[in-house]
Every structure is written in C-alpha cells, then in structure tokens.
Amino acid sequence: EVQLVESGGGLVQPGRSLRLSCAASGFTFSSYGMHWVRQAPGKGLEWVSYIDGTSGSIYYADSVKGRFTISRDNAKNSLFLQMSSLRAEDTAVYYCARDTPLTGNHFDYWGQGTLVTVSS
Amino acid sequence: DIQMTQSPSSVSASVGDRVTITCRASQGISSWLVWYQQKPGKAPNLLIYAASTLQNGVPSRFSGSGSGTDFTLTISSLQPEDFATYYCQQANTFPLTFGGGTKVEIK
C-alpha cells in the first residue's frame, strides 16, 4: 500500500525557516517524481514544487522560487521541502504527492498534509 | 503561466441529479487535463486524467471530456458521497496550475 506521511509543520515567525519531510512507503520511491502542493485555509490548491526520481529535474512555482528548496533522499525514501524567508501568505496545509507513472505531471497519491502557520 | 478557470464556483444539486462542471485553460493544453475530488479535511483524490481516462476504482458515473482549452466533468447521477469540491488541473506545462474549485452542495 502506498503511503505518504508528512511532518515538520508548525507555527513559525515571518522571515524564519522550516523544513518539511515526507516519508514514503509501499512503492519504489526512486522511480517516481514527487511534488509538494499546498492549500491555504479555506482556499484552493496550489502546486509548489516538483523533483524527479534522480533529482535531475526540479521546478518551482514563482511564488516560492528562491525561498524554497525541494530535495529527496532515495536511500531513506524521503522527500523534503526547505522553506526560508517565510511569509504570512505561505500559511497552508502542505501535501506531498506522487507523480503518476503513466502520463506524468499529476498526482495519484497524496499524504494527509502538514499545517504550516506563519505568524508573529 | 496557464490559467485555469472553473465554473460554476458552486452548485446545489439533489441526489440523482446530473451535474456538469466546466474548466477552461487560457491556452491549449491538448488533453493534459486532470480532475480531483476533495472532501473537507482530506487530501484530494484523483478522478480523471488525460481529460477522459477514469482512475482505477472511480465509479463510472464520473466522466470527463474535452481537449484544447475547454473541458467538462460530468457526474451522471449524483450520489450522497459525491458532495465535495472538485478541481481541475493542467498537466501540460510547469508551473502546474489548478482551477479555483467547484463546490457541489446538497440542495
């Protein structure tokens, strides 16, 4: 069974940093691209970042480019999102999601999400 | 960036009704269109990809159509478990973008 479990969320002050993790199991992690998607309270979905299986291709939304860094450790079946210079508008539930093996660029499995609140 | 516009933003319907949601892309995306269902407090669930291909396990009352810039999601006979918010997403180009969502509510 595919499982994705996020951790690392919490309350953080504006301008500070936070690192999210996503533990993957139930599939060959290194064979799949992975994404971070976020959802502000009461709002819609926003794609944040993508990394392919070898970390050779990485993409970011303009809203986080230069502030967030996606990475992965295939030996530990783990995905990360290093978030710096956090702003109030980064407050959201952050989901890690698996890229589909068939047509790509969408998400067939999601974690339960971890809430990041940026506030003083 | 490709903008995705969904309509309506909300719809009230009864069990057994046929419901249609539309999604328009700001530029052509061929058939690179995906639909998700999200229930309150839960992660989204993949329904349809490549505009019209049903994800494994999704009931056949869900269907998708369209190509280019205009797409539709149809629920042929609304069931109680279908009351949720539906999102379209373009899978053509990074940055990946979502529509604003359509909330299907009980009439």
Coordinates of C-alpha atoms in Angstrom, one line a residue:
Chain A
E1 CA 0.0 0.0 0.0
V2 CA 1.3 3.4 -1.0
Q3 CA 1.7 5.7 2.0
L4 CA 3.0 9.3 2.2
V5 CA 3.4 10.8 5.6
E6 CA 4.3 14.5 6.0
S7 CA 5.9 16.0 9.1
G8 CA 7.6 19.2 10.2
G9 CA 4.8 21.7 10.1
G10 CA 4.0 24.1 12.9
L11 CA 3.9 27.8 13.9
V12 CA 6.8 29.9 12.7
Q13 CA 7.5 33.6 12.7
P14 CA 7.7 35.6 9.4
G15 CA 11.2 35.5 8.0
R16 CA 12.2 32.3 9.7
S17 CA 12.8 28.9 8.1
L18 CA 11.1 25.5 8.4
R19 CA 11.9 22.1 6.9
L20 CA 9.1 19.7 5.9
S21 CA 9.6 16.0 5.4
C22 CA 7.6 13.3 3.6
A23 CA 8.2 9.6 4.4
A24 CA 7.2 7.3 1.5
S25 CA 6.5 3.6 1.6
G26 CA 4.8 0.9 -0.4
F27 CA 6.5 1.7 -3.8
T28 CA 9.9 2.1 -5.3
F29 CA 10.5 5.7 -4.3
S30 CA 13.4 6.4 -6.5
S31 CA 11.4 5.5 -9.6
Y32 CA 8.9 8.3 -9.1
G33 CA 8.8 12.1 -9.3
M34 CA 7.4 13.8 -6.3
H35 CA 5.6 17.1 -5.7
W36 CA 4.6 19.5 -3.0
V37 CA 1.2 21.0 -3.2
R38 CA -0.3 23.5 -0.7
Q39 CA -3.7 24.7 0.3
A40 CA -4.2 27.9 2.3
P41 CA -7.1 27.7 4.8
G42 CA -10.4 27.8 3.0
K43 CA -8.7 28.3 -0.4
G44 CA -7.9 26.2 -3.4
L45 CA -4.9 24.0 -4.3
E46 CA -1.6 25.5 -5.4
W47 CA 1.3 23.5 -6.8
V48 CA 4.6 24.3 -5.1
S49 CA 7.4 22.2 -6.5
Y50 CA 8.5 19.0 -8.3
I51 CA 11.5 16.8 -8.2
D52 CA 12.1 13.8 -10.5
G53 CA 13.4 10.4 -9.3
T54 CA 17.1 11.3 -9.7
S55 CA 16.9 14.9 -8.6
G56 CA 17.9 15.8 -12.1
S57 CA 14.8 17.9 -12.9
I58 CA 13.4 20.4 -10.4
Y59 CA 10.7 23.0 -10.8
Y60 CA 9.1 25.7 -8.5
A61 CA 6.1 27.9 -8.5
D62 CA 7.1 31.6 -9.0
S63 CA 5.6 32.3 -5.5
V64 CA 8.3 30.2 -3.8
K65 CA 11.2 30.4 -6.2
G66 CA 14.4 31.5 -4.5
R67 CA 12.9 30.8 -1.0
F68 CA 12.0 27.1 -1.0
T69 CA 14.2 24.1 -1.9
I70 CA 13.0 20.7 -2.7
S71 CA 15.2 17.7 -2.2
R72 CA 15.0 13.9 -1.7
D73 CA 16.9 11.1 -0.2
N74 CA 16.2 7.9 -2.1
A75 CA 18.1 5.8 0.3
K76 CA 15.7 6.9 3.1
N77 CA 12.6 7.1 0.9
S78 CA 12.2 10.7 1.9
L79 CA 11.2 13.9 0.3
F80 CA 11.9 17.3 1.8
L81 CA 10.9 21.0 1.4
Q82 CA 13.2 23.5 2.9
M83 CA 11.3 26.8 3.4
S84 CA 13.1 30.0 4.2
S85 CA 12.1 33.7 4.4
L86 CA 8.6 32.5 5.3
R87 CA 5.7 34.9 4.8
A88 CA 2.1 35.0 6.1
E89 CA 0.9 34.0 2.7
D90 CA 2.8 30.7 3.0
T91 CA 0.4 29.6 5.7
A92 CA -1.2 26.5 4.3
V93 CA -1.6 22.7 4.6
Y94 CA 1.4 21.3 2.7
Y95 CA 0.8 18.0 0.9
C96 CA 3.4 15.7 -0.6
A97 CA 2.1 13.9 -3.7
R98 CA 3.4 11.2 -6.0
D99 CA 3.7 11.9 -9.7
T100 CA 1.9 9.4 -11.9
P101 CA 3.8 6.9 -13.8
L102 CA 1.6 7.0 -16.9
T103 CA 1.1 10.5 -18.2
G104 CA 3.0 12.5 -15.6
N105 CA 2.6 15.9 -14.1
H106 CA -0.3 15.0 -11.9
F107 CA -0.8 13.3 -8.6
D108 CA -2.1 9.8 -7.9
Y109 CA -1.3 9.5 -4.2
W110 CA -1.3 12.2 -1.6
G111 CA -0.2 12.4 2.0
Q112 CA -2.5 13.7 4.8
G113 CA -0.9 17.1 4.9
T114 CA 1.0 19.1 7.4
L115 CA -0.1 22.6 8.5
V116 CA 2.4 25.5 8.4
T117 CA 1.3 28.7 10.1
V118 CA 3.4 31.8 9.6
S119 CA 2.6 34.4 12.2
S120 CA 4.2 36.5 14.8
Chain B
D1 CA 1.6 30.5 -16.8
I2 CA -1.5 28.7 -17.9
Q3 CA -4.6 30.0 -16.1
M4 CA -7.4 27.5 -15.3
T5 CA -10.9 28.8 -14.9
Q6 CA -13.7 26.6 -13.4
S7 CA -17.4 27.3 -13.5
P8 CA -19.6 27.4 -11.6
S9 CA -17.8 28.0 -8.3
S10 CA -20.6 26.2 -6.5
V11 CA -23.6 24.2 -7.5
S12 CA -26.6 23.0 -5.4
A13 CA -28.0 19.6 -6.6
S14 CA -30.0 16.7 -5.4
V15 CA -29.2 13.0 -5.2
G16 CA -29.8 11.6 -8.6
D17 CA -29.1 14.8 -10.5
R18 CA -26.8 15.2 -13.4
V19 CA -24.0 17.7 -12.7
T20 CA -21.6 19.2 -15.1
I21 CA -18.6 21.3 -14.2
T22 CA -16.5 23.2 -16.8
C23 CA -12.9 24.1 -16.9
R24 CA -11.2 26.4 -19.4
A25 CA -7.5 26.8 -20.0
S26 CA -6.0 30.1 -21.0
Q27 CA -4.1 28.3 -23.8
G28 CA -4.4 25.0 -25.5
I29 CA -3.3 22.0 -23.4
S30 CA -4.3 19.2 -25.7
S31 CA -5.7 16.5 -23.4
W32 CA -3.4 17.2 -20.4
L33 CA -6.3 17.9 -18.0
V34 CA -6.9 16.2 -14.7
W35 CA -9.8 16.2 -12.2
Y36 CA -9.7 15.7 -8.5
Q37 CA -12.3 15.4 -5.8
Q38 CA -11.7 16.8 -2.3
K39 CA -13.8 16.3 0.8
P40 CA -13.4 18.6 3.9
G41 CA -10.3 17.9 5.9
K42 CA -9.0 15.3 3.4
A43 CA -6.4 15.3 0.7
P44 CA -7.6 15.4 -2.9
N45 CA -8.4 12.2 -4.7
L46 CA -7.6 11.7 -8.4
L47 CA -10.7 11.1 -10.5
I48 CA -9.8 11.5 -14.2
Y49 CA -6.6 12.1 -16.1
A50 CA -5.8 12.8 -19.7
A51 CA -9.2 14.6 -19.8
S52 CA -11.3 11.5 -20.0
T53 CA -9.5 8.4 -18.5
L54 CA -11.1 7.2 -15.3
Q55 CA -8.6 6.5 -12.5
N56 CA -8.8 2.9 -11.2
G57 CA -11.6 2.5 -8.7
V58 CA -13.5 5.6 -9.6
P59 CA -17.2 5.0 -10.2
S60 CA -18.4 5.1 -13.9
R61 CA -20.9 7.8 -13.1
F62 CA -17.9 10.2 -13.4
S63 CA -16.8 11.1 -16.9
G64 CA -14.6 13.7 -18.5
S65 CA -14.4 15.2 -21.9
G66 CA -12.8 18.0 -23.9
S67 CA -9.5 18.9 -25.5
G68 CA -7.6 22.1 -26.3
T69 CA -9.0 24.7 -24.0
D70 CA -12.4 23.5 -22.9
F71 CA -13.2 20.6 -20.6
T72 CA -16.1 19.2 -18.7
L73 CA -16.5 16.8 -15.7
T74 CA -19.9 15.2 -15.6
I75 CA -21.5 13.2 -12.7
S76 CA -24.3 11.3 -14.3
S77 CA -26.3 10.6 -11.2
L78 CA -25.2 12.4 -8.0
Q79 CA -24.7 10.2 -5.0
P80 CA -24.5 11.3 -1.4
E81 CA -20.8 10.6 -1.3
D82 CA -20.2 12.9 -4.2
F83 CA -20.9 16.1 -2.3
A84 CA -17.4 17.6 -2.3
T85 CA -15.2 20.2 -4.0
Y86 CA -13.8 19.4 -7.5
Y87 CA -10.7 20.8 -9.0
C88 CA -9.3 20.7 -12.5
Q89 CA -5.5 20.9 -13.1
Q90 CA -3.5 21.3 -16.3
A91 CA -0.7 18.8 -16.6
N92 CA 0.7 20.2 -19.8
T93 CA 3.4 22.6 -18.6
F94 CA 5.2 23.7 -15.5
P95 CA 4.2 25.5 -13.4
L96 CA 1.2 23.1 -12.9
T97 CA -1.9 25.1 -12.2
F98 CA -5.3 24.3 -10.8
G99 CA -8.8 25.8 -11.3
G100 CA -10.4 27.6 -8.4
G101 CA -12.6 24.7 -7.5
T102 CA -16.3 23.9 -7.7
K103 CA -18.2 23.0 -4.5
V104 CA -21.1 20.6 -5.1
E105 CA -23.6 21.1 -2.3
I106 CA -26.8 19.4 -1.2
K107 CA -29.9 21.2 -2.5

